[in-house]
Tab-separated table of C-alpha atoms in Angstrom:
chain	number	residue	atom	x	y	z
A	1	MET	CA	-12.464	38.938	15.429
A	2	GLU	CA	-16.088	39.060	16.301
A	3	GLY	CA	-17.493	36.764	18.956
A	4	PRO	CA	-20.505	34.555	18.468
A	5	SER	CA	-23.743	36.392	17.907
A	6	PRO	CA	-26.028	36.385	20.942
A	7	MET	CA	-28.884	33.917	20.803
A	8	SER	CA	-32.273	35.500	20.347
A	9	THR	CA	-34.828	34.800	23.024
A	10	THR	CA	-38.591	34.945	22.765
A	11	THR	CA	-40.637	35.834	25.822
A	12	TYR	CA	-43.759	33.713	26.099
A	13	ALA	CA	-46.912	35.751	26.610
A	14	PRO	CA	-49.649	33.871	28.461
A	15	THR	CA	-52.824	33.501	26.419
A	16	VAL	CA	-56.292	34.384	27.656
A	17	ILE	CA	-56.837	30.656	28.257
A	18	ASP	CA	-53.600	30.453	30.272
A	19	ARG	CA	-54.707	33.390	32.410
A	20	LEU	CA	-58.129	31.882	33.050
A	21	ASN	CA	-56.583	28.558	34.079
A	22	ALA	CA	-54.131	30.338	36.390
A	23	GLU	CA	-56.896	32.380	38.008
A	24	TRP	CA	-58.991	29.237	38.538
A	25	ALA	CA	-56.028	27.479	40.137
A	26	VAL	CA	-55.483	30.322	42.608
A	27	ARG	CA	-59.091	31.141	43.509
A	28	TYR	CA	-61.004	27.884	43.198
A	29	ALA	CA	-58.939	24.737	42.626
A	30	GLU	CA	-58.268	23.875	46.279
A	31	THR	CA	-60.953	25.993	47.932
A	32	SER	CA	-64.253	24.406	48.934
A	33	HIS	CA	-67.340	26.223	47.664
A	34	PRO	CA	-71.063	25.560	48.266
A	35	TRP	CA	-72.111	24.777	44.693
A	36	PRO	CA	-75.816	24.088	44.044
A	37	HIS	CA	-75.220	20.305	44.082
A	38	GLY	CA	-73.013	20.375	47.209
A	39	ALA	CA	-69.752	21.704	48.622
A	40	GLN	CA	-66.629	20.820	46.623
A	41	THR	CA	-63.252	22.274	45.741
A	42	GLY	CA	-62.722	23.406	42.178
A	43	ILE	CA	-60.654	20.301	41.469
A	44	GLU	CA	-63.401	18.050	42.824
A	45	LEU	CA	-66.029	19.884	40.786
A	46	VAL	CA	-64.107	19.396	37.534
A	47	GLN	CA	-63.553	15.717	38.336
A	48	THR	CA	-67.202	15.161	39.235
A	49	VAL	CA	-68.440	16.686	35.988
A	50	ALA	CA	-65.881	14.768	33.918
A	51	ARG	CA	-66.810	11.425	35.497
A	52	SER	CA	-70.591	11.897	35.589
A	53	THR	CA	-73.167	10.427	33.251
A	54	VAL	CA	-74.707	12.746	30.663
A	55	GLU	CA	-77.834	13.125	32.804
A	56	VAL	CA	-75.943	14.000	35.993
A	57	ARG	CA	-73.647	16.365	34.103
A	58	GLU	CA	-76.698	18.170	32.737
A	59	GLN	CA	-78.170	18.496	36.231
A	60	ILE	CA	-74.948	19.920	37.651
A	61	MET	CA	-74.463	22.365	34.787
A	62	ARG	CA	-78.102	23.470	34.853
A	63	GLY	CA	-77.856	24.138	38.596
A	64	LEU	CA	-74.735	26.240	38.067
A	65	LEU	CA	-76.310	28.135	35.169
A	66	GLU	CA	-79.499	28.834	37.132
A	67	GLN	CA	-77.421	30.460	39.863
A	68	ALA	CA	-75.248	32.291	37.340
A	69	ALA	CA	-78.411	33.728	35.803
A	70	VAL	CA	-79.356	35.374	39.117
A	71	GLY	CA	-75.939	36.900	39.681
A	72	ASP	CA	-73.775	34.220	41.308
A	73	GLU	CA	-70.347	35.065	39.895
A	74	ASP	CA	-68.711	31.959	41.371
A	75	CYS	CA	-71.169	29.653	39.604
A	76	ALA	CA	-70.710	31.622	36.383
A	77	ARG	CA	-66.927	31.270	36.688
A	78	ALA	CA	-67.308	27.537	37.322
A	79	VAL	CA	-69.332	27.109	34.140
A	80	LEU	CA	-66.728	29.059	32.175
A	81	GLN	CA	-63.965	26.810	33.491
A	82	LEU	CA	-65.906	23.595	32.917
A	83	MET	CA	-66.748	24.639	29.352
A	84	LEU	CA	-63.314	26.112	28.584
A	85	PRO	CA	-62.147	23.105	26.504
A	86	ARG	CA	-65.250	23.413	24.309
A	87	PHE	CA	-64.836	27.168	23.950
A	88	THR	CA	-61.198	26.638	22.998
A	89	LEU	CA	-62.292	24.193	20.299
A	90	ILE	CA	-64.861	26.698	19.023
A	91	ALA	CA	-62.229	29.452	18.821
A	92	GLY	CA	-59.868	27.103	17.015
A	93	ARG	CA	-62.426	26.463	14.285
A	94	HIS	CA	-62.869	30.116	13.332
A	95	THR	CA	-61.499	30.988	9.913
A	96	ARG	CA	-59.592	33.880	11.465
A	97	MET	CA	-57.969	31.603	14.037
A	98	ARG	CA	-56.810	29.169	11.366
A	99	MET	CA	-55.432	32.024	9.255
A	100	ALA	CA	-53.698	33.583	12.276
A	101	THR	CA	-52.133	30.240	13.144
A	102	MET	CA	-50.912	29.778	9.600
A	103	HIS	CA	-49.296	33.229	9.656
A	104	GLY	CA	-47.937	32.883	13.199
A	105	ASP	CA	-49.868	35.955	14.353
A	106	HIS	CA	-50.265	35.620	18.132
A	107	SER	CA	-52.232	38.855	18.564
A	108	ALA	CA	-54.789	37.833	15.946
A	109	ARG	CA	-55.187	34.436	17.626
A	110	GLU	CA	-55.778	36.160	20.946
A	111	GLU	CA	-58.359	38.447	19.364
A	112	VAL	CA	-60.440	35.447	18.291
A	113	SER	CA	-60.054	33.719	21.664
A	114	ALA	CA	-61.067	36.897	23.481
A	115	ALA	CA	-64.193	37.251	21.305
A	116	VAL	CA	-65.236	33.683	22.097
A	117	ILE	CA	-64.596	34.082	25.847
A	118	ALA	CA	-66.492	37.397	25.896
A	119	ALA	CA	-69.461	35.733	24.200
A	120	ALA	CA	-69.241	32.814	26.619
A	121	TRP	CA	-69.226	35.052	29.694
A	122	LYS	CA	-72.275	36.940	28.427
A	123	TRP	CA	-74.324	33.809	27.715
A	124	ILE	CA	-73.293	32.058	30.925
A	125	ARG	CA	-74.838	34.917	32.887
A	126	ARG	CA	-78.018	34.912	30.799
A	127	PRO	CA	-78.366	31.308	29.637
A	128	SER	CA	-81.179	30.018	27.418
A	129	LEU	CA	-82.511	27.632	30.057
A	130	HIS	CA	-86.034	27.801	28.635
A	131	ARG	CA	-84.944	26.285	25.317
A	132	ALA	CA	-85.411	22.591	24.588
A	133	GLY	CA	-82.359	20.353	24.536
A	134	SER	CA	-79.132	20.219	26.504
A	135	CYS	CA	-78.241	23.349	28.469
A	136	ILE	CA	-74.599	22.594	27.633
A	137	GLY	CA	-75.347	22.300	23.915
A	138	ASN	CA	-77.505	25.423	23.908
A	139	LEU	CA	-74.753	27.399	25.614
A	140	ALA	CA	-72.183	26.204	23.082
A	141	MET	CA	-74.535	27.130	20.220
A	142	ASP	CA	-75.172	30.628	21.603
A	143	VAL	CA	-71.455	31.225	22.090
A	144	MET	CA	-70.684	30.061	18.550
A	145	LYS	CA	-73.277	32.380	17.021
A	146	ASP	CA	-72.388	35.346	19.204
A	147	SER	CA	-68.638	35.036	18.694
A	148	LEU	CA	-69.197	35.281	14.936
A	149	LEU	CA	-71.136	38.492	15.517
A	150	GLU	CA	-68.299	39.792	17.718
A	151	ARG	CA	-65.945	39.321	14.779
A	152	ARG	CA	-68.334	41.272	12.532
A	153	ILE	CA	-68.593	44.100	15.065
A	154	TYR	CA	-64.795	44.243	15.232
A	155	ASP	CA	-64.627	44.585	11.455
A	156	ILE	CA	-67.329	47.254	11.259
A	157	HIS	CA	-66.030	49.568	14.004
A	158	ASP	CA	-62.285	49.230	13.609
A	159	GLY	CA	-62.044	49.185	9.843
A	160	ASN	CA	-59.868	47.075	7.580
A	161	ASP	CA	-56.919	49.460	7.893
A	162	THR	CA	-56.307	48.199	11.450
A	163	LEU	CA	-56.321	44.529	10.448
A	164	PRO	CA	-53.586	42.429	8.821
A	165	ASP	CA	-54.074	42.211	5.061
A	166	TRP	CA	-54.374	38.441	5.138
A	167	LEU	CA	-57.366	38.345	7.530
A	168	PRO	CA	-60.597	37.526	5.647
A	169	GLU	CA	-63.558	39.801	6.268
A	170	LEU	CA	-66.760	38.419	7.757
A	171	ALA	CA	-68.807	41.524	7.014
A	172	THR	CA	-68.231	45.161	6.135
A	173	THR	CA	-71.784	46.434	6.642
A	174	SER	CA	-74.906	44.873	8.066
A	175	GLY	CA	-76.548	45.067	4.628
A	176	ASP	CA	-73.830	43.279	2.716
A	177	GLU	CA	-75.595	40.082	1.662
A	178	GLN	CA	-72.520	38.409	0.241
A	179	ASP	CA	-70.528	38.833	3.440
A	180	GLY	CA	-73.590	37.873	5.458
A	181	ASP	CA	-73.883	34.681	3.439
A	182	ARG	CA	-70.227	33.911	4.114
A	183	ALA	CA	-70.783	34.380	7.853
A	184	THR	CA	-73.826	32.112	7.654
A	185	LEU	CA	-71.837	29.466	5.808
A	186	GLU	CA	-69.113	29.646	8.444
A	187	LEU	CA	-71.717	29.240	11.184
A	188	CYS	CA	-73.231	26.216	9.415
A	189	ALA	CA	-69.767	24.679	9.068
A	190	LEU	CA	-69.116	25.305	12.755
A	191	VAL	CA	-72.426	23.683	13.701
A	192	ALA	CA	-71.673	20.610	11.592
A	193	TRP	CA	-68.189	20.341	13.061
A	194	ALA	CA	-69.464	20.818	16.618
A	195	ARG	CA	-72.060	18.088	16.132
A	196	ASP	CA	-69.507	15.677	14.673
A	197	THR	CA	-66.968	16.315	17.446
A	198	ALA	CA	-69.551	16.151	20.267
A	199	VAL	CA	-69.332	19.806	21.284
A	200	PHE	CA	-73.083	19.356	21.256
A	201	SER	CA	-75.517	16.746	19.985
A	202	SER	CA	-77.418	16.398	16.719
A	203	ARG	CA	-80.587	17.331	18.567
A	204	ASP	CA	-78.981	20.531	19.855
A	205	ALA	CA	-77.772	21.396	16.365
A	206	SER	CA	-81.309	21.155	15.015
A	207	VAL	CA	-82.811	23.520	17.628
C-alpha cells in the first residue's frame, strides 16, 4: 500500500522590486544621510515626500535629481526608491506584463520589470531637468518611452525563437512601420493611463 504522495512545494523567488526594497531597507532606511534638503534617514525621507505638498515634493525631487545628474549615487538611489511605486505601475501596464501574468510566466514578468528599472536608472542619472513641467512627470514619461524601446531591442537582438510563443512582438526591425505603429499606440495608451491615474499630470502628458 502506497503512502500519501508528498506535497509539492514552490520556492518563492524574490522579484527585482523585492530586491530593491530589501537593499533600501539595509542601506538607507535607518541610516541618516545628508540629502540636498537636509539630513534624514531613508524612512524619514519617504515619509517627508509622501506627506509634502506638490510644490515641496517637486523641490525635494528636483534637488535629488540635480545631485544624481552630477554623480551622486545615493541621491539617484533615493529617487529610484521614491519613484518605485510609479515604475511598478508602468511595468504592470505593458502588454507583455499583462500577457505574462495571464500565462503565469514569472520570468517574462521579471524581464519587463527589469527593462523598466533599467530605463529608470538611466534617466535618473541624466534627468531632463531643462524640460518644462514636473520633474517627476518628465522622469516617468522618459522611463515609459525608454522601457518600450528596451522591449524592442530585446526582440531585435534575441530573436523570436528565444521568446515564449504567446508574447506579442513590439518590433522586428527598425523599419517595420506596422510594428512601429503598434509600439506607438501602446505608448499613447500608456500616456493616457498614466495621466488618468496621476502617474503624471495632463500638462506633463502634453509636453
